[in-house]
Amino acid sequence: MPPSASPASALLHADGIVAGYGTMQVLWGVDLDVRPGETVLLLGANGAGKTTFLKTLVGLIEARQGHIVLGGEEVTRTRSSDRMRRGMTYMSELAVFPDLSIEENIRIGAQALGHANPNARLDELYGLFPVLREKRRDAASSLSGGQRKMLGIAKALAAEPKLLVLDEPSAGLSPLFVKEVIRVLAGLRDRGLALLVAEQNIGFLEIATRVFVLEGGRIRFSGTVAEMTDNEALRRAYFGLK
Ligand code: ATP
């Protein structure tokens, strides 16, 4: 396994993260780092602890042990709004407020920027997602599953992150829309945005620089996509190949 990047060179560095719910421990000392502009895939089955880990990173669940360093500053005990201002935004599985309009959703995403008039940003985002411009006054609930996911991404991008953290962007989508989400994320990666994507869908390996495999709340593997596919046990477990 390659050593994880030092906190100085990493955009995000998590070290020895322990977290859980009440008496139930879910994460048992998880290490992960994301370098500027890199796409990292956190792969794991249902219940492996992916959501718990992402929520701990972004400050929605408290780390019981370990350290989180973002842009060289320790943020382990800071609020999630602070981490957002420092450039890390989170797209949960649900991602949008269904009763609000598309534009209201995006404006909420932009609030972390602290300037009252995010119109320029709105224009830029509508350029990326033209379908959202057409429907901007409609309720988010009127969008298809795939379009809602695009709105979730637009809402997260409205805060102008350096690192976008996405929880299972493929959840609930047909294979065709999963491909579309992968295409959109590849476009964001090509514009220099760092991505941390938690998934169980190995289709996302296509856009990843490095992979971390989470099993039972522990990192079982970290390395490049090529290193992962060279590992026979992982190949069998995740690709169904011999
Ligand atoms: P999924 O793909 O199903 O979301 P995951 O890898 O994201 O899986 P988590 O959602 O982090 O996994 O769940 C890890 C463990 O923590 C599971 O055993 C789950 O039942 C438990 N868990 C998750 N949320 C809570 C909660 N709010 N209270 C108690 N236990 C929880």
CSV table of C-alpha atoms and ligand atoms in Angstrom, one decimal:
chain,number,residue,atom,x,y,z
A,1,MET,CA,0.0,0.0,0.0
A,2,PRO,CA,1.4,3.5,-0.8
A,3,PRO,CA,1.8,5.7,2.3
A,4,SER,CA,-1.0,8.2,2.7
A,5,ALA,CA,0.0,11.8,1.8
A,6,SER,CA,1.3,13.9,4.6
A,7,PRO,CA,-1.2,16.5,5.9
A,8,ALA,CA,0.9,19.2,4.3
A,9,SER,CA,0.5,17.9,0.7
A,10,ALA,CA,-3.0,16.6,1.1
A,11,LEU,CA,-6.1,18.7,0.6
A,12,LEU,CA,-7.9,16.4,3.1
A,13,HIS,CA,-6.2,14.1,5.5
A,14,ALA,CA,-8.1,11.9,7.9
A,15,ASP,CA,-6.1,9.8,10.4
A,16,GLY,CA,-7.3,7.1,12.8
A,17,ILE,CA,-11.0,8.0,12.7
A,18,VAL,CA,-13.2,6.3,15.2
A,19,ALA,CA,-16.9,7.0,15.2
A,20,GLY,CA,-20.3,5.4,15.8
A,21,TYR,CA,-23.8,5.7,17.2
A,22,GLY,CA,-24.4,5.4,21.0
A,23,THR,CA,-22.7,2.2,22.1
A,24,MET,CA,-22.2,0.9,18.5
A,25,GLN,CA,-18.8,1.6,17.0
A,26,VAL,CA,-18.9,1.8,13.2
A,27,LEU,CA,-15.4,3.1,12.3
A,28,TRP,CA,-12.3,1.5,13.7
A,29,GLY,CA,-9.4,3.8,12.9
A,30,VAL,CA,-9.9,4.9,9.3
A,31,ASP,CA,-7.1,6.7,7.4
A,32,LEU,CA,-7.8,8.4,4.1
A,33,ASP,CA,-6.4,11.4,2.2
A,34,VAL,CA,-7.3,13.3,-0.9
A,35,ARG,CA,-4.7,15.4,-2.8
A,36,PRO,CA,-5.7,18.6,-4.7
A,37,GLY,CA,-7.5,17.8,-8.0
A,38,GLU,CA,-7.6,14.1,-7.3
A,39,THR,CA,-10.7,11.8,-7.6
A,40,VAL,CA,-10.7,9.2,-4.7
A,41,LEU,CA,-13.2,6.4,-4.7
A,42,LEU,CA,-14.3,5.0,-1.3
A,43,LEU,CA,-15.7,1.6,-2.2
A,44,GLY,CA,-17.7,-0.6,0.2
A,45,ALA,CA,-20.8,-2.7,0.5
A,46,ASN,CA,-24.0,-1.7,2.3
A,47,GLY,CA,-23.3,-1.1,6.0
A,48,ALA,CA,-19.5,-0.9,5.6
A,49,GLY,CA,-19.6,2.5,7.2
A,50,LYS,CA,-19.2,4.8,4.1
A,51,THR,CA,-21.9,7.3,5.1
A,52,THR,CA,-20.8,7.3,8.7
A,53,PHE,CA,-17.2,8.1,7.5
A,54,LEU,CA,-18.3,10.9,5.1
A,55,LYS,CA,-20.5,12.5,7.7
A,56,THR,CA,-17.6,12.4,10.2
A,57,LEU,CA,-15.3,14.1,7.6
A,58,VAL,CA,-17.8,16.9,6.9
A,59,GLY,CA,-18.7,17.5,10.6
A,60,LEU,CA,-22.2,16.0,10.9
A,61,ILE,CA,-21.0,13.2,13.2
A,62,GLU,CA,-18.3,13.6,15.9
A,63,ALA,CA,-15.0,11.8,15.5
A,64,ARG,CA,-14.4,10.0,18.8
A,65,GLN,CA,-10.8,9.6,18.0
A,66,GLY,CA,-8.5,10.7,15.2
A,67,HIS,CA,-7.7,13.8,13.3
A,68,ILE,CA,-9.1,15.6,10.2
A,69,VAL,CA,-6.9,18.1,8.5
A,70,LEU,CA,-8.4,20.2,5.7
A,71,GLY,CA,-6.1,22.6,3.6
A,72,GLY,CA,-3.4,22.2,6.3
A,73,GLU,CA,-5.7,23.2,9.2
A,74,GLU,CA,-7.0,20.8,11.8
A,75,VAL,CA,-10.9,20.8,11.6
A,76,THR,CA,-11.6,17.7,13.8
A,77,ARG,CA,-13.7,19.7,16.2
A,78,THR,CA,-15.0,22.5,14.0
A,79,ARG,CA,-18.6,22.9,12.8
A,80,SER,CA,-19.7,21.6,9.4
A,81,SER,CA,-20.3,25.2,8.2
A,82,ASP,CA,-16.6,26.0,8.9
A,83,ARG,CA,-15.5,23.0,6.9
A,84,MET,CA,-17.7,24.2,4.0
A,85,ARG,CA,-16.3,27.7,4.1
A,86,ARG,CA,-12.8,26.0,3.9
A,87,GLY,CA,-13.8,24.4,0.7
A,88,MET,CA,-15.3,21.0,1.4
A,89,THR,CA,-19.0,20.5,0.5
A,90,TYR,CA,-21.1,17.4,0.9
A,91,MET,CA,-23.8,15.8,-1.3
A,92,SER,CA,-25.8,13.3,0.8
A,93,GLU,CA,-27.8,10.6,-0.8
A,94,LEU,CA,-31.0,12.7,-0.6
A,95,ALA,CA,-29.2,15.9,-1.6
A,96,VAL,CA,-32.1,18.3,-2.3
A,97,PHE,CA,-35.1,19.8,-0.7
A,98,PRO,CA,-38.0,18.5,-2.8
A,99,ASP,CA,-40.6,21.2,-1.9
A,100,LEU,CA,-38.3,24.1,-2.8
A,101,SER,CA,-37.7,25.2,-6.4
A,102,ILE,CA,-34.6,24.3,-8.2
A,103,GLU,CA,-33.3,27.8,-7.9
A,104,GLU,CA,-34.0,28.0,-4.2
A,105,ASN,CA,-32.1,24.8,-3.7
A,106,ILE,CA,-29.1,26.2,-5.5
A,107,ARG,CA,-29.3,29.5,-3.6
A,108,ILE,CA,-29.2,27.5,-0.3
A,109,GLY,CA,-26.1,25.7,-1.5
A,110,ALA,CA,-24.5,29.1,-2.2
A,111,GLN,CA,-25.2,30.5,1.3
A,112,ALA,CA,-21.9,29.3,2.6
A,113,LEU,CA,-20.2,31.8,0.3
A,114,GLY,CA,-21.5,34.6,2.4
A,115,HIS,CA,-22.2,37.0,-0.4
A,116,ALA,CA,-25.8,37.9,-0.9
A,117,ASN,CA,-26.0,37.8,-4.7
A,118,PRO,CA,-24.8,34.6,-6.1
A,119,ASN,CA,-26.3,35.3,-9.6
A,120,ALA,CA,-23.1,35.0,-11.4
A,121,ARG,CA,-22.6,31.6,-9.9
A,122,LEU,CA,-26.1,30.6,-10.8
A,123,ASP,CA,-25.5,31.4,-14.4
A,124,GLU,CA,-22.3,29.4,-14.4
A,125,LEU,CA,-24.1,26.4,-12.9
A,126,TYR,CA,-27.0,26.7,-15.3
A,127,GLY,CA,-24.4,26.6,-18.1
A,128,LEU,CA,-23.2,23.3,-16.7
A,129,PHE,CA,-26.7,21.9,-16.3
A,130,PRO,CA,-29.0,23.5,-18.9
A,131,VAL,CA,-32.0,21.4,-17.9
A,132,LEU,CA,-32.0,23.1,-14.5
A,133,ARG,CA,-32.2,26.5,-16.1
A,134,GLU,CA,-35.3,25.5,-18.0
A,135,LYS,CA,-37.0,24.2,-14.9
A,136,ARG,CA,-35.6,26.7,-12.4
A,137,ARG,CA,-39.0,27.8,-11.0
A,138,ASP,CA,-40.3,24.3,-10.6
A,139,ALA,CA,-40.2,22.3,-7.4
A,140,ALA,CA,-37.3,19.9,-7.1
A,141,SER,CA,-39.8,17.1,-6.6
A,142,SER,CA,-40.9,17.5,-10.3
A,143,LEU,CA,-37.4,16.4,-11.5
A,144,SER,CA,-36.6,12.9,-12.5
A,145,GLY,CA,-34.2,10.9,-10.3
A,146,GLY,CA,-31.2,11.7,-12.6
A,147,GLN,CA,-32.1,15.4,-12.8
A,148,ARG,CA,-32.4,15.5,-9.0
A,149,LYS,CA,-28.9,14.1,-8.7
A,150,MET,CA,-27.7,16.9,-11.1
A,151,LEU,CA,-29.5,19.4,-8.9
A,152,GLY,CA,-27.8,17.9,-5.8
A,153,ILE,CA,-24.4,18.3,-7.6
A,154,ALA,CA,-25.2,21.9,-8.6
A,155,LYS,CA,-26.3,22.8,-5.1
A,156,ALA,CA,-23.1,21.4,-3.7
A,157,LEU,CA,-21.0,23.2,-6.4
A,158,ALA,CA,-22.8,26.5,-5.5
A,159,ALA,CA,-20.6,26.8,-2.5
A,160,GLU,CA,-17.5,26.8,-4.8
A,161,PRO,CA,-15.7,23.9,-3.2
A,162,LYS,CA,-12.2,22.7,-3.7
A,163,LEU,CA,-13.3,19.2,-2.6
A,164,LEU,CA,-16.7,17.7,-3.3
A,165,VAL,CA,-17.7,14.8,-1.1
A,166,LEU,CA,-20.5,12.6,-2.6
A,167,ASP,CA,-22.4,9.9,-0.9
A,168,GLU,CA,-23.5,7.2,-3.4
A,169,PRO,CA,-24.4,9.5,-6.3
A,170,SER,CA,-25.6,6.3,-8.2
A,171,ALA,CA,-28.2,5.5,-5.6
A,172,GLY,CA,-31.7,4.9,-7.1
A,173,LEU,CA,-30.5,5.7,-10.7
A,174,SER,CA,-30.9,3.6,-13.8
A,175,PRO,CA,-27.6,2.5,-15.5
A,176,LEU,CA,-28.1,5.2,-18.1
A,177,PHE,CA,-28.3,8.0,-15.5
A,178,VAL,CA,-25.4,6.5,-13.6
A,179,LYS,CA,-23.3,6.9,-16.8
A,180,GLU,CA,-24.5,10.5,-17.0
A,181,VAL,CA,-23.5,11.2,-13.4
A,182,ILE,CA,-20.0,9.7,-14.1
A,183,ARG,CA,-19.7,11.9,-17.2
A,184,VAL,CA,-20.6,15.0,-15.2
A,185,LEU,CA,-18.1,14.1,-12.4
A,186,ALA,CA,-15.4,13.5,-15.0
A,187,GLY,CA,-16.0,17.0,-16.4
A,188,LEU,CA,-15.7,18.5,-12.9
A,189,ARG,CA,-12.5,16.5,-12.3
A,190,ASP,CA,-11.1,17.8,-15.6
A,191,ARG,CA,-11.8,21.4,-14.3
A,192,GLY,CA,-9.5,20.7,-11.3
A,193,LEU,CA,-12.1,19.9,-8.6
A,194,ALA,CA,-11.1,17.2,-6.1
A,195,LEU,CA,-13.7,14.5,-5.6
A,196,LEU,CA,-14.3,12.0,-2.8
A,197,VAL,CA,-17.0,9.5,-4.0
A,198,ALA,CA,-18.4,6.8,-1.7
A,199,GLU,CA,-19.9,4.1,-3.9
A,200,GLN,CA,-20.7,0.4,-4.2
A,201,ASN,CA,-20.9,0.7,-8.0
A,202,ILE,CA,-17.5,-0.2,-9.5
A,203,GLY,CA,-18.4,1.9,-12.6
A,204,PHE,CA,-16.9,4.9,-10.8
A,205,LEU,CA,-13.4,3.3,-10.9
A,206,GLU,CA,-13.4,4.7,-14.5
A,207,ILE,CA,-12.9,8.3,-13.1
A,208,ALA,CA,-10.8,7.5,-9.9
A,209,THR,CA,-7.2,8.2,-9.3
A,210,ARG,CA,-7.0,6.1,-6.2
A,211,VAL,CA,-9.3,3.7,-4.4
A,212,PHE,CA,-9.9,3.0,-0.7
A,213,VAL,CA,-11.9,-0.2,0.1
A,214,LEU,CA,-13.9,0.0,3.4
A,215,GLU,CA,-15.0,-3.2,5.0
A,216,GLY,CA,-16.6,-3.5,8.5
A,217,GLY,CA,-15.5,0.0,9.4
A,218,ARG,CA,-11.8,-0.6,8.5
A,219,ILE,CA,-9.8,0.3,5.4
A,220,ARG,CA,-8.9,-3.1,3.8
A,221,PHE,CA,-7.1,-1.7,0.8
A,222,SER,CA,-5.8,1.6,-0.6
A,223,GLY,CA,-4.0,2.1,-3.8
A,224,THR,CA,-4.4,2.9,-7.5
A,225,VAL,CA,-7.1,1.4,-9.6
A,226,ALA,CA,-4.4,-0.8,-11.3
A,227,GLU,CA,-3.2,-2.0,-7.9
A,228,MET,CA,-6.7,-2.9,-6.9
A,229,THR,CA,-7.4,-4.9,-10.0
A,230,ASP,CA,-4.0,-6.7,-9.5
A,231,ASN,CA,-5.2,-7.9,-6.1
A,232,GLU,CA,-6.8,-11.3,-6.6
A,233,ALA,CA,-9.0,-11.3,-3.6
A,234,LEU,CA,-10.4,-7.8,-4.3
A,235,ARG,CA,-10.8,-8.7,-8.0
A,236,ARG,CA,-13.0,-11.7,-7.0
A,237,ALA,CA,-14.9,-9.7,-4.4
A,238,TYR,CA,-15.6,-6.6,-6.5
A,239,PHE,CA,-15.5,-7.7,-10.1
A,240,GLY,CA,-16.7,-11.3,-9.8
A,241,LEU,CA,-13.6,-12.4,-11.7
A,242,LYS,CA,-11.3,-15.3,-11.0
B,1,ATP,P1,-25.2,2.1,3.0
B,1,ATP,O1,-24.7,2.0,1.6
B,1,ATP,O2,-26.2,1.1,3.3
B,1,ATP,O3,-25.5,3.6,3.3
B,1,ATP,P2,-22.8,2.6,4.4
B,1,ATP,O4,-21.5,1.9,4.0
B,1,ATP,O5,-22.9,4.0,4.1
B,1,ATP,O6,-23.9,1.7,3.9
B,1,ATP,P3,-23.4,3.3,7.1
B,1,ATP,O7,-24.7,4.0,6.6
B,1,ATP,O8,-22.3,4.2,7.5
B,1,ATP,O9,-22.9,2.3,6.0
B,1,ATP,O10,-23.8,2.3,8.2
B,1,ATP,C1,-22.8,1.6,9.0
B,1,ATP,C2,-23.4,0.9,10.2
B,1,ATP,O11,-23.9,1.9,11.1
B,1,ATP,C3,-24.6,0.0,9.8
B,1,ATP,O12,-24.5,-1.1,10.6
B,1,ATP,C4,-25.8,0.9,10.1
B,1,ATP,O13,-26.9,0.1,10.4
B,1,ATP,C5,-25.3,1.7,11.3
B,1,ATP,N1,-26.0,3.0,11.3
B,1,ATP,C6,-26.1,3.9,10.4
B,1,ATP,N2,-26.8,5.0,10.8
B,1,ATP,C7,-27.1,4.8,12.0
B,1,ATP,C8,-27.8,5.5,13.0
B,1,ATP,N3,-28.3,6.8,12.8
B,1,ATP,N4,-28.0,5.0,14.3
B,1,ATP,C9,-27.5,3.7,14.5
B,1,ATP,N5,-26.8,3.0,13.6
B,1,ATP,C10,-26.6,3.5,12.4
